[in-house]
Structure formats: C-alpha cells, structure tokens
PDB file of N, CA, C and O in Angstrom, chain B, residues numbered from 101:
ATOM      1  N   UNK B 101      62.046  11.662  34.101  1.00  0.00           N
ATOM      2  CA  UNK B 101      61.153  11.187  35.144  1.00  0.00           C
ATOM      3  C   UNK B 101      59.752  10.962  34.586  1.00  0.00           C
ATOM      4  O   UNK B 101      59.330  11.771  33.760  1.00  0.00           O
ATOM      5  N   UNK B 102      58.972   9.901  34.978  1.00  0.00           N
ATOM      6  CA  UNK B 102      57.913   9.963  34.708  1.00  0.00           C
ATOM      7  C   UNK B 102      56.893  11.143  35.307  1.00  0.00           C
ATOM      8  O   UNK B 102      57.254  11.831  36.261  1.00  0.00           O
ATOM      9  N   UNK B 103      55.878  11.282  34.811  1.00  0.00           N
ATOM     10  CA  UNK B 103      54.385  12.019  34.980  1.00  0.00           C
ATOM     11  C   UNK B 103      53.550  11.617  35.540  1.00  0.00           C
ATOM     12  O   UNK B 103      53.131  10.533  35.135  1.00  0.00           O
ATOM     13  N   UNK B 104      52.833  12.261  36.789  1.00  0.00           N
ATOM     14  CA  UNK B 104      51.836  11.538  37.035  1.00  0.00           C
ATOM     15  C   UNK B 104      50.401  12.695  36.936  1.00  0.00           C
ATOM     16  O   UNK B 104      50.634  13.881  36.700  1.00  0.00           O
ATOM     17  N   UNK B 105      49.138  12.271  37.113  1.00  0.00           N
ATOM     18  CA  UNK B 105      48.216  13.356  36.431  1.00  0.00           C
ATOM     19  C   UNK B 105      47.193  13.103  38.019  1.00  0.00           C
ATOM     20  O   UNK B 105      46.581  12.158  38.518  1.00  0.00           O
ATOM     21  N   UNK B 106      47.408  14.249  38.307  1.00  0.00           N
ATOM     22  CA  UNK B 106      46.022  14.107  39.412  1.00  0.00           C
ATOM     23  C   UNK B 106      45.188  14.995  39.093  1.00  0.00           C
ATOM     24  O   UNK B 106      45.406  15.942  38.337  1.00  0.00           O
ATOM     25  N   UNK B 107      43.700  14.619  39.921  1.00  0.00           N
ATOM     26  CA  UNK B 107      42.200  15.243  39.750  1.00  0.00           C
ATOM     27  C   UNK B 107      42.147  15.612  40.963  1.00  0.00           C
ATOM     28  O   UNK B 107      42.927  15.236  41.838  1.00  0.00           O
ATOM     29  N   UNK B 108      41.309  16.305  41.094  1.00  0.00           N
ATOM     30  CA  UNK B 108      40.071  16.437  42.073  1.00  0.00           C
ATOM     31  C   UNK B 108      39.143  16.533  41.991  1.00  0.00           C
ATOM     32  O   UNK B 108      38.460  17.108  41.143  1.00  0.00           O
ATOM     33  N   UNK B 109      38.752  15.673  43.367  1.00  0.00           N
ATOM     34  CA  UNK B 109      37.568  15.131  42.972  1.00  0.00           C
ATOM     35  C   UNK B 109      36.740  15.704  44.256  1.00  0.00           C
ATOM     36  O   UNK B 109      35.512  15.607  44.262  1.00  0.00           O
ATOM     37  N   UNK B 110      37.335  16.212  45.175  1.00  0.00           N
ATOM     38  CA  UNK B 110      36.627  16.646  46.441  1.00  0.00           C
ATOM     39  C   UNK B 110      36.419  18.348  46.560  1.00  0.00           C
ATOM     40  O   UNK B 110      37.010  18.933  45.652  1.00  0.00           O
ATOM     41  N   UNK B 111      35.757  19.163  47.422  1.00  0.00           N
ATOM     42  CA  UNK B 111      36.056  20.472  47.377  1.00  0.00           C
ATOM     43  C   UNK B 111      37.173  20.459  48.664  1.00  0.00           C
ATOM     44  O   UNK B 111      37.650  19.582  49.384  1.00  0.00           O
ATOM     45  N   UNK B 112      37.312  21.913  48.540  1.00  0.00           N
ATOM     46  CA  UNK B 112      37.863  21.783  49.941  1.00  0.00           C
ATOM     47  C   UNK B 112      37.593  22.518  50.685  1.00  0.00           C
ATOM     48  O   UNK B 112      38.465  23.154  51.277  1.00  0.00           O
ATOM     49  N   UNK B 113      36.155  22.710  50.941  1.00  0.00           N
ATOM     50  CA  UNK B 113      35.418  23.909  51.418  1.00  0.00           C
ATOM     51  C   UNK B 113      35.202  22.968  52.984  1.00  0.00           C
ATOM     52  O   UNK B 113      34.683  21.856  53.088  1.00  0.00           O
ATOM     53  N   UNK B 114      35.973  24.108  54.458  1.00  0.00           N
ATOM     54  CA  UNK B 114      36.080  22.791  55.074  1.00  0.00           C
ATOM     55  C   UNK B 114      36.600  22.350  55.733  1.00  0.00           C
ATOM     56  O   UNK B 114      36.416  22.126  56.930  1.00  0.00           O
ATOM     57  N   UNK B 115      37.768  22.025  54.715  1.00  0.00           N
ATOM     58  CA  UNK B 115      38.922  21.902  55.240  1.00  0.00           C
ATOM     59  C   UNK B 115      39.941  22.134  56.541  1.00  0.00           C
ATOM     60  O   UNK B 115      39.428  22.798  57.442  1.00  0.00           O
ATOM     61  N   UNK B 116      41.183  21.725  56.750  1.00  0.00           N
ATOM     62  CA  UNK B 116      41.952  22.444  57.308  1.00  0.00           C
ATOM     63  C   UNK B 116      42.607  23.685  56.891  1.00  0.00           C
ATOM     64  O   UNK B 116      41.919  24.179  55.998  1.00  0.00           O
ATOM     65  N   UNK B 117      43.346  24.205  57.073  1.00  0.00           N
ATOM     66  CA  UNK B 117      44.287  25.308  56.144  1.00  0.00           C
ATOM     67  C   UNK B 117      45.279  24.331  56.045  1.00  0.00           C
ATOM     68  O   UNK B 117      44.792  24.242  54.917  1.00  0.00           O
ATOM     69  N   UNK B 118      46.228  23.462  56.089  1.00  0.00           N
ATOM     70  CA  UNK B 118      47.288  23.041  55.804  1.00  0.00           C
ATOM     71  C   UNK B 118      46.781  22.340  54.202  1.00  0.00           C
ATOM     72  O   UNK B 118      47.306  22.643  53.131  1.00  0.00           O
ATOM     73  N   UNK B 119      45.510  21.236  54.402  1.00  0.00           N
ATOM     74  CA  UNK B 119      45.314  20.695  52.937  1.00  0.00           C
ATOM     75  C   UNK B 119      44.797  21.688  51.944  1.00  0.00           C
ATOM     76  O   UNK B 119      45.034  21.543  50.745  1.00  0.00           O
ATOM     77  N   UNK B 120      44.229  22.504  52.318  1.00  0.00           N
ATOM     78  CA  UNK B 120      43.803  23.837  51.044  1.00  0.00           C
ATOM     79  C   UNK B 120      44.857  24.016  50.584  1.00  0.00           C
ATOM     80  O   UNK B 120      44.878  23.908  49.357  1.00  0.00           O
ATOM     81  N   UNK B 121      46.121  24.341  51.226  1.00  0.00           N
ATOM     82  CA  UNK B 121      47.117  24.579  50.708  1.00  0.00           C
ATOM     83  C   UNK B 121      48.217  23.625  49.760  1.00  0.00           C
ATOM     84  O   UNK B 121      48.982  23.640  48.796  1.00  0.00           O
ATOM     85  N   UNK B 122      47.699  22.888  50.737  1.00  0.00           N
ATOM     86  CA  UNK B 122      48.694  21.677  49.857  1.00  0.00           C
ATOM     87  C   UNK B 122      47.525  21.326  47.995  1.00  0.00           C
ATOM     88  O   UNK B 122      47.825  20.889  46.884  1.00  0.00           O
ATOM     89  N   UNK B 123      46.685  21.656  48.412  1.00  0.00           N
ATOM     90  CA  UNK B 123      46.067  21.036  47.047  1.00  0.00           C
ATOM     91  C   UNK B 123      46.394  22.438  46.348  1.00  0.00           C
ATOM     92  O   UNK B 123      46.558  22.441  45.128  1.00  0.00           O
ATOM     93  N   UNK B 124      46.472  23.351  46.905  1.00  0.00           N
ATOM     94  CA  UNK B 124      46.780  24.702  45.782  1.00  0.00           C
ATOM     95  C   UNK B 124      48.365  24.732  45.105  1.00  0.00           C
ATOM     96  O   UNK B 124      48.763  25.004  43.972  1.00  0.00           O
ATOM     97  N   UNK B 125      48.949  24.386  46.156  1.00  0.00           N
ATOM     98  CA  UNK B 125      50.512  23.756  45.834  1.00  0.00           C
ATOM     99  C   UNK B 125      50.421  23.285  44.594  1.00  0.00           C
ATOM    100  O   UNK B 125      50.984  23.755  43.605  1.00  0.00           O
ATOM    101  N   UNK B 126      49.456  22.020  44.650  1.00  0.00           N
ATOM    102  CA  UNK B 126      49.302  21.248  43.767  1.00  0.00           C
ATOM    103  C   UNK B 126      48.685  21.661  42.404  1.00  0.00           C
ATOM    104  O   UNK B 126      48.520  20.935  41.424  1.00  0.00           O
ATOM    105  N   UNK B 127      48.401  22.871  42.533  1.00  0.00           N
ATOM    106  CA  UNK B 127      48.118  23.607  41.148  1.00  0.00           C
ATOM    107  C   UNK B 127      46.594  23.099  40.476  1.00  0.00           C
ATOM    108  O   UNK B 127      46.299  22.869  39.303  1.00  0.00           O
ATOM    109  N   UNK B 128      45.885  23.039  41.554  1.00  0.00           N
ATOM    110  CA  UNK B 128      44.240  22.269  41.790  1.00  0.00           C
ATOM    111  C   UNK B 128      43.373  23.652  42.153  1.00  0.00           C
ATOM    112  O   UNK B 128      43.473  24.179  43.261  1.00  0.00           O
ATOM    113  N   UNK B 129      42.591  24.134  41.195  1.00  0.00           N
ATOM    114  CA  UNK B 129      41.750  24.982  41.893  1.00  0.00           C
ATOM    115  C   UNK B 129      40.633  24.444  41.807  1.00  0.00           C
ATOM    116  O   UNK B 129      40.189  24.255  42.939  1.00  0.00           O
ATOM    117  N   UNK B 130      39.509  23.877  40.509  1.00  0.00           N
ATOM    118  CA  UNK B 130      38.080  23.729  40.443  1.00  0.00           C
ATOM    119  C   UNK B 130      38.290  21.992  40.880  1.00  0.00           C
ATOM    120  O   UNK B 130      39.383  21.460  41.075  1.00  0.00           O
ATOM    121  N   UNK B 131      37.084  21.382  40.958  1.00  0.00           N
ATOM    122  CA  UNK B 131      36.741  19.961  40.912  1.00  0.00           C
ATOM    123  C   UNK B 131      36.578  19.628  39.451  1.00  0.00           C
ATOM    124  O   UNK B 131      36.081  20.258  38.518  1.00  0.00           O
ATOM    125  N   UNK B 132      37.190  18.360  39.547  1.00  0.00           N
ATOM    126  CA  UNK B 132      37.144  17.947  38.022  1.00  0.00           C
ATOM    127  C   UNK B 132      38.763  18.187  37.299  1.00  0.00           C
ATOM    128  O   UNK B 132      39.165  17.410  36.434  1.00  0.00           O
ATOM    129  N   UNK B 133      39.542  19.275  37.749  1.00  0.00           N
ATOM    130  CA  UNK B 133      40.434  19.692  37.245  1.00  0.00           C
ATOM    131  C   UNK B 133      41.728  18.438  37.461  1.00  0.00           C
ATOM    132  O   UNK B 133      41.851  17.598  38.352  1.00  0.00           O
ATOM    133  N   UNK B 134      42.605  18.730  36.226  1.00  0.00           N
ATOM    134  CA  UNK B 134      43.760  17.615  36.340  1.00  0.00           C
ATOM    135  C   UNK B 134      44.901  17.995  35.819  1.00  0.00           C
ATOM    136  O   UNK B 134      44.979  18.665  34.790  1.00  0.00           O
ATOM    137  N   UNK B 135      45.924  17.576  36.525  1.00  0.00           N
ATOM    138  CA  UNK B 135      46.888  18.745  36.401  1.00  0.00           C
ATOM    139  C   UNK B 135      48.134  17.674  36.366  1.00  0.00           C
ATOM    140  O   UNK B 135      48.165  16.785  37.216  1.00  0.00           O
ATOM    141  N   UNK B 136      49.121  17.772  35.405  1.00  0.00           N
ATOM    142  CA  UNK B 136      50.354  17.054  35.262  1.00  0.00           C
ATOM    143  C   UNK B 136      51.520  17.122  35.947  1.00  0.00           C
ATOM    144  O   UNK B 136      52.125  18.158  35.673  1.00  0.00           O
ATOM    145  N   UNK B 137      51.967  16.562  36.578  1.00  0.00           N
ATOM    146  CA  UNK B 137      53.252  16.661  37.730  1.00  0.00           C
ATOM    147  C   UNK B 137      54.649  15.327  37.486  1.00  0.00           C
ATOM    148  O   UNK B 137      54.779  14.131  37.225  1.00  0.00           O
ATOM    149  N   UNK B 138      55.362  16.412  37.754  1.00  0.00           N
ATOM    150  CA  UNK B 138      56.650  14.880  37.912  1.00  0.00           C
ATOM    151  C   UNK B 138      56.152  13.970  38.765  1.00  0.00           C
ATOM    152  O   UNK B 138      55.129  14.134  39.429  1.00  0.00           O
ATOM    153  N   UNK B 139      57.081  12.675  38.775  1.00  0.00           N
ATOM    154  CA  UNK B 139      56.393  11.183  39.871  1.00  0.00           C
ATOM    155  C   UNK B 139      57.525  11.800  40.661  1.00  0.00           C
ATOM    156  O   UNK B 139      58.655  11.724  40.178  1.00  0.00           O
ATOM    157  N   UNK B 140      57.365  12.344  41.711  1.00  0.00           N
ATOM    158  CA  UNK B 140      58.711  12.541  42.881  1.00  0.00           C
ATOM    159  C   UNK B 140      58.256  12.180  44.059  1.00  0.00           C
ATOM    160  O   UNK B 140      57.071  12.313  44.365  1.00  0.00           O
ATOM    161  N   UNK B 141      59.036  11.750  44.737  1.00  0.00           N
ATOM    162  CA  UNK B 141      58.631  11.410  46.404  1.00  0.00           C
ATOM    163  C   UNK B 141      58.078  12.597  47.056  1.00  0.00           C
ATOM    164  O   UNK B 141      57.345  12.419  48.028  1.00  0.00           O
ATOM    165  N   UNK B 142      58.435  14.284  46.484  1.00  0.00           N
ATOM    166  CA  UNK B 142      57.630  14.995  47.213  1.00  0.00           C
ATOM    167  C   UNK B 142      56.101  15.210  46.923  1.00  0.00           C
ATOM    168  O   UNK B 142      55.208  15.376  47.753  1.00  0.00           O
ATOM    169  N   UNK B 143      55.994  15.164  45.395  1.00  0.00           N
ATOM    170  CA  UNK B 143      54.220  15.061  44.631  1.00  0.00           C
ATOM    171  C   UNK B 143      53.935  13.830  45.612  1.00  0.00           C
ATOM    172  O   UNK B 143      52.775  13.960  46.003  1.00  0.00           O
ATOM    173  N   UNK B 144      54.499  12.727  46.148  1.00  0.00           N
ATOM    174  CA  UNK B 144      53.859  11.396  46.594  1.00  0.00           C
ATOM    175  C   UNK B 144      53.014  11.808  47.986  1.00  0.00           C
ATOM    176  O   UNK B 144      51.981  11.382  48.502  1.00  0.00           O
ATOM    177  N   UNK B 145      54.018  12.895  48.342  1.00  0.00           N
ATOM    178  CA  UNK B 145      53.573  12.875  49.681  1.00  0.00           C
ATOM    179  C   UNK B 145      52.458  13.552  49.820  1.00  0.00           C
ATOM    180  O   UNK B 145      51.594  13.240  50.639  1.00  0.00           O
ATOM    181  N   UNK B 146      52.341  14.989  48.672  1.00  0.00           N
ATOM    182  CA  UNK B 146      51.743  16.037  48.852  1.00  0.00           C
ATOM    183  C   UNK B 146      50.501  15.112  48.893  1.00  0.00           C
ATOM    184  O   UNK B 146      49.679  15.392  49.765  1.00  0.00           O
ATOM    185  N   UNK B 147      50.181  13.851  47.935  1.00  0.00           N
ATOM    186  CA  UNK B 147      49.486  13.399  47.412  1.00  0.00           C
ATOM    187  C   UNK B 147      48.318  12.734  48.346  1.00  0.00           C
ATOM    188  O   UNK B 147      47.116  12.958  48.489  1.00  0.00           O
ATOM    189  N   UNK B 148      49.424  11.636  49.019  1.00  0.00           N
ATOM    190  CA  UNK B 148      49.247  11.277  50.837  1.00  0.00           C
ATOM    191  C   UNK B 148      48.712  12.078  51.453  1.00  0.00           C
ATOM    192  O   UNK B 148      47.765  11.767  52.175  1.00  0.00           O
ATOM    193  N   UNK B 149      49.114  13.225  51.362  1.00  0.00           N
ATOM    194  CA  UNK B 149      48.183  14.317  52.838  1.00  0.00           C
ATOM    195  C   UNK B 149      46.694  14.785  52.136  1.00  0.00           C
ATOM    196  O   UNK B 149      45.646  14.927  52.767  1.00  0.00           O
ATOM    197  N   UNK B 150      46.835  14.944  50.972  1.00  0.00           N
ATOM    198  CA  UNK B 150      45.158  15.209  50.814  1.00  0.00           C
ATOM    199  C   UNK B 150      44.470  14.136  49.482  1.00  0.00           C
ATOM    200  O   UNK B 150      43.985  14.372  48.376  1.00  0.00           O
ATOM    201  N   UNK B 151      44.769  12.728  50.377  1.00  0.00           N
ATOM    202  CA  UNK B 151      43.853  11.375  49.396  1.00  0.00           C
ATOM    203  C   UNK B 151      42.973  11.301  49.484  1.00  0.00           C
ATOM    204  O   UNK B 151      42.412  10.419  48.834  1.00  0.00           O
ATOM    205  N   UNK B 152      42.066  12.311  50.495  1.00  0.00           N
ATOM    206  CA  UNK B 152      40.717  12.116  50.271  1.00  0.00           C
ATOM    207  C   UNK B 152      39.855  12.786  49.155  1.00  0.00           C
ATOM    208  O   UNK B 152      38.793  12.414  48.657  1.00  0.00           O
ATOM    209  N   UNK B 153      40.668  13.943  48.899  1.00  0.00           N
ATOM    210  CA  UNK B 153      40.247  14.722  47.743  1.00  0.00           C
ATOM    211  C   UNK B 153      40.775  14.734  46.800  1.00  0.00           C
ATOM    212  O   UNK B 153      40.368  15.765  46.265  1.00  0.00           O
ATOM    213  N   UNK B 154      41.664  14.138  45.957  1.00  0.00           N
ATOM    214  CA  UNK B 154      42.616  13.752  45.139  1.00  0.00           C
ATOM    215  C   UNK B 154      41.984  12.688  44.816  1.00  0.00           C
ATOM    216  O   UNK B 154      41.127  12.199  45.552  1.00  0.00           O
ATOM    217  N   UNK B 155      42.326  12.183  43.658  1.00  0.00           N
ATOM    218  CA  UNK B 155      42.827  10.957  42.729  1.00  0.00           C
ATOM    219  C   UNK B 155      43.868  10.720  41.737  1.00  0.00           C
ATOM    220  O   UNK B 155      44.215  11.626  40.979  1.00  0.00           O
ATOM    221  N   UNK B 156      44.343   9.652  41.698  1.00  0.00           N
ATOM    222  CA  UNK B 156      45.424   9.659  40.578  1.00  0.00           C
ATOM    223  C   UNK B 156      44.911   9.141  39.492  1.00  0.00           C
ATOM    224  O   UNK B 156      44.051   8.297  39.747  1.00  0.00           O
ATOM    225  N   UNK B 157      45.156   9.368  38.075  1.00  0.00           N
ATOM    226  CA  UNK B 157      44.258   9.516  37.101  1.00  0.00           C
ATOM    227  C   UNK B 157      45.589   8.358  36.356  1.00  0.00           C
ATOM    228  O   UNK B 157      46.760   8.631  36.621  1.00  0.00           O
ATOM    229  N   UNK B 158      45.310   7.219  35.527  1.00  0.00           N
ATOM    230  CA  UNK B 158      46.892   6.648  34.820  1.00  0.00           C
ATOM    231  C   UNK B 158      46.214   6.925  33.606  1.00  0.00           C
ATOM    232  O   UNK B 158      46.778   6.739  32.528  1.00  0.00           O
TER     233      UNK B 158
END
C-alpha cells in the first residue's frame, strides 16, 4: 500500500473532544509534526474529520 505523510498545522486547543482525539489517533501531538501512515480509506476519513488542522504533505 502506499504512504501517505500528514502535518499539523493547527493546535487543537479548542477543539471538540471527538477531533482531539481523532488527531491523537493520528499519532499528532506538537504542530509542525509529521507522521507516516498507510493510504487507507480509514486514514482518509480520519483525515476528512480534522482538515482544518491537518495537511497532507506529498
């Protein structure tokens, strides 16, 4: 499977509790940080629910 590499770029001080979580899921703690993941329809989604603070990095 391919890799995909996301950042963050937002805090999440703020937030809801559902996206804190989902970006911790995502193995995201500081800003700036970028973290390597399979391309799966579930990373897609996680990805979808918190695009405001995320980026995808190619």
């Amino acid at each position: 499977m391919a890799k995909i590499k996301i950042k963050l770029v937002r805090s999440n001080i703020g937030k809801i509790e559902s996206q804190k979580r989902t970006v911790e899921a995502l193995g995201l703690k500081k800003i700036g940080q970028i973290v390597e993941k399979e391309d799966t329809p579930q990373i897609r989604g996680m990805i979808e629910k918190v695009k405001h603070m995320v980026e995808v990095v190619e």
